[in-house]
Amino acid sequence: RRLVALQIKDAIKYLEKNLPDLQKMSVAYLPLGTADELKSQIIDLALDRAFLMDPLPTDEASFKRRVDEGRGRLTLIAGEISRMVLAVLLEYATAVRKIKDNKNAVEAVADCQAQLQRLMPKRFVATTPYASLAHLPRYLKAIVLRLDKWRSDPSRDALKLTQLRPLEAQYLRRLIEQKGQTDARLDEYRWLLEELRVS
């Protein structure tokens, strides 16, 4: 990524000044970090998507070809990522407000807060797999809907939570056993748990 960035300094400078909706995103990102931290994550992801798809170049000629091919796509990709991140951050702000407004739903709120922390770490743009990044708004919207539904039927929420907890505990146990090693099937399971929460 650094090698590519050195080749396209002008394009990166342009992006830093012209990321769409950066002001709006930065305001929503404030509880997590600074505008510069968010901007660098978006630009890094755009570089990865434009230039670093597998297979990576292995010699000078293929590297130059990759830089030439990616240069034309970079601004478009960065714009697409920015739109996605803005959608995520707007839903995040709504979920945070909803959690604050539902203090009486103690167990559900505690579970939603833990879910929110898992979904939205400070470096969520960099650490969330790209395919899952597009689904974050839906997962965050589900938190809001869940807390709305809790009012009409708290016992149903409690029942669903008791069904979910053993599955989540199993995932967390396995994650600890992995000791930082990546496991594609475990990652898939993690996102399937989010789908289960939505349903």
XYZ file of C-alpha atoms in Angstrom:
199
model
C 0.000 0.000 0.000
C 2.851 2.360 0.884
C 4.594 1.672 -2.449
C 1.401 2.462 -4.349
C 0.801 5.604 -2.259
C 4.274 6.881 -3.142
C 3.453 6.524 -6.851
C 0.168 8.446 -6.662
C 0.829 11.242 -4.132
C -1.170 13.731 -6.221
C -4.272 11.493 -6.293
C -4.081 10.936 -2.531
C -3.753 14.682 -1.858
C -6.822 15.236 -4.019
C -8.770 12.577 -2.097
C -7.760 13.997 1.285
C -9.301 17.324 0.300
C -12.307 15.989 -1.615
C -13.737 12.953 0.170
C -17.533 13.288 -0.183
C -19.453 14.096 3.025
C -16.309 14.088 5.185
C -17.717 16.809 7.470
C -20.958 14.919 8.041
C -19.085 11.626 8.607
C -16.616 13.252 11.006
C -19.391 14.601 13.229
C -21.011 11.155 13.482
C -17.571 9.539 14.045
C -16.684 11.857 16.973
C -17.569 9.332 19.730
C -15.039 6.942 18.142
C -12.199 9.211 16.971
C -11.008 12.142 14.886
C -11.768 13.162 11.304
C -8.140 12.431 10.309
C -8.353 8.897 11.703
C -11.532 8.264 9.733
C -10.117 9.832 6.564
C -6.966 7.687 6.667
C -9.045 4.504 7.103
C -11.227 5.386 4.106
C -8.217 6.210 1.926
C -6.368 3.025 2.983
C -9.417 0.905 2.146
C -9.796 2.703 -1.202
C -6.124 1.971 -1.995
C -6.617 -1.683 -1.089
C -9.727 -1.968 -3.261
C -8.198 -0.109 -6.231
C -4.688 -1.575 -6.232
C -4.165 -4.521 -3.884
C -6.592 -7.195 -5.002
C -5.127 -10.704 -5.325
C -2.894 -11.731 -6.946
C -0.497 -8.957 -5.924
C 2.078 -7.790 -8.490
C 5.437 -9.575 -8.173
C 7.684 -7.552 -10.483
C 8.204 -3.974 -11.636
C 6.213 -4.280 -14.856
C 3.126 -5.789 -13.215
C 3.365 -3.227 -10.383
C 3.396 -0.330 -12.881
C 0.485 -1.884 -14.762
C -1.480 -2.242 -11.511
C -0.807 1.400 -10.568
C -1.954 2.571 -14.009
C -5.119 0.441 -13.879
C -6.035 1.447 -10.329
C -5.399 5.178 -10.690
C -8.551 5.665 -12.788
C -10.733 3.760 -10.310
C -9.430 5.262 -7.060
C -11.694 8.336 -6.813
C -14.780 6.331 -7.747
C -13.970 3.620 -5.168
C -13.226 6.203 -2.445
C -16.601 7.850 -3.168
C -18.387 4.499 -2.901
C -16.650 3.719 0.418
C -17.485 7.194 1.749
C -21.182 6.708 0.956
C -21.129 3.327 2.703
C -19.324 4.720 5.765
C -21.741 7.667 5.989
C -24.712 5.253 5.982
C -23.028 3.209 8.736
C -22.253 6.257 10.878
C -25.783 7.695 10.578
C -27.270 4.373 11.747
C -24.631 4.212 14.490
C -25.706 7.629 15.823
C -29.356 6.497 15.824
C -28.479 3.262 17.675
C -26.458 5.156 20.299
C -29.388 7.521 20.929
C -31.859 4.621 21.127
C -29.688 2.802 23.681
C -29.473 5.969 25.815
C -33.267 6.383 25.677
C -34.006 2.819 26.849
C -32.250 2.563 30.204
C -35.177 0.588 31.685
C -34.558 -2.359 29.313
C -31.496 -3.295 31.377
C -30.623 -6.710 29.919
C -31.487 -5.828 26.317
C -29.568 -2.527 26.530
C -26.468 -4.236 27.981
C -26.568 -6.777 25.149
C -27.085 -4.045 22.522
C -24.166 -2.026 23.919
C -21.878 -5.061 23.723
C -23.057 -5.709 20.155
C -22.474 -2.062 19.243
C -18.908 -2.180 20.595
C -18.186 -5.296 18.517
C -19.691 -3.793 15.355
C -18.186 -0.322 15.747
C -14.638 -0.309 17.098
C -12.580 2.823 16.465
C -11.054 1.308 13.299
C -14.254 -0.303 12.005
C -13.584 0.790 8.396
C -10.184 -0.924 8.423
C -11.121 -4.037 10.429
C -14.569 -4.947 9.074
C -14.420 -7.210 5.996
C -15.556 -5.227 2.953
C -18.541 -7.492 2.267
C -19.755 -7.040 5.867
C -19.212 -3.269 5.828
C -22.157 -2.929 3.437
C -24.386 -4.785 5.950
C -23.440 -2.732 9.027
C -26.307 -0.226 8.538
C -28.782 -3.132 8.602
C -27.237 -4.596 11.771
C -27.331 -1.191 13.453
C -30.926 -0.591 12.337
C -31.810 -3.967 13.879
C -30.593 -2.710 17.279
C -33.017 0.214 17.043
C -35.915 -2.022 15.948
C -35.155 -4.515 18.707
C -35.338 -1.849 21.393
C -38.590 -0.519 19.869
C -40.084 -4.038 19.953
C -38.851 -4.625 23.503
C -41.472 -2.163 24.792
C -44.353 -4.241 23.500
C -42.963 -7.657 24.512
C -39.961 -7.756 26.903
C -40.402 -11.493 27.576
C -40.022 -12.344 23.861
C -36.735 -10.394 23.761
C -35.502 -12.217 26.880
C -36.376 -15.599 25.328
C -34.574 -14.827 22.071
C -31.557 -13.623 24.047
C -31.347 -16.921 25.986
C -31.334 -18.761 22.629
C -28.578 -16.524 21.239
C -26.241 -16.464 24.258
C -24.913 -20.073 24.045
C -24.120 -19.598 20.332
C -22.293 -16.367 21.062
C -20.417 -17.914 24.002
C -19.309 -20.740 21.711
C -17.946 -18.188 19.222
C -16.089 -16.206 21.908
C -14.570 -19.397 23.370
C -13.338 -20.460 19.926
C -11.980 -16.962 19.273
C -9.882 -17.157 22.453
C -8.611 -20.628 21.451
C -7.473 -19.217 18.088
C -5.053 -16.843 19.899
C -5.195 -14.197 17.172
C -4.945 -16.598 14.215
C -7.483 -15.951 11.481
C -10.038 -18.591 10.625
C -12.353 -17.903 7.675
C -15.069 -20.240 8.983
C -15.038 -18.600 12.416
C -15.288 -15.158 10.770
C -18.246 -16.384 8.736
C -19.870 -17.688 11.952
C -19.377 -14.279 13.583
C -21.314 -12.548 10.787
C -23.959 -15.276 10.763
C -24.580 -14.427 14.427
C -25.292 -10.854 13.319
C -27.769 -12.180 10.745
C -29.419 -14.232 13.491
C -29.723 -11.086 15.601
C -31.424 -9.315 12.683
C -33.929 -12.147 12.254
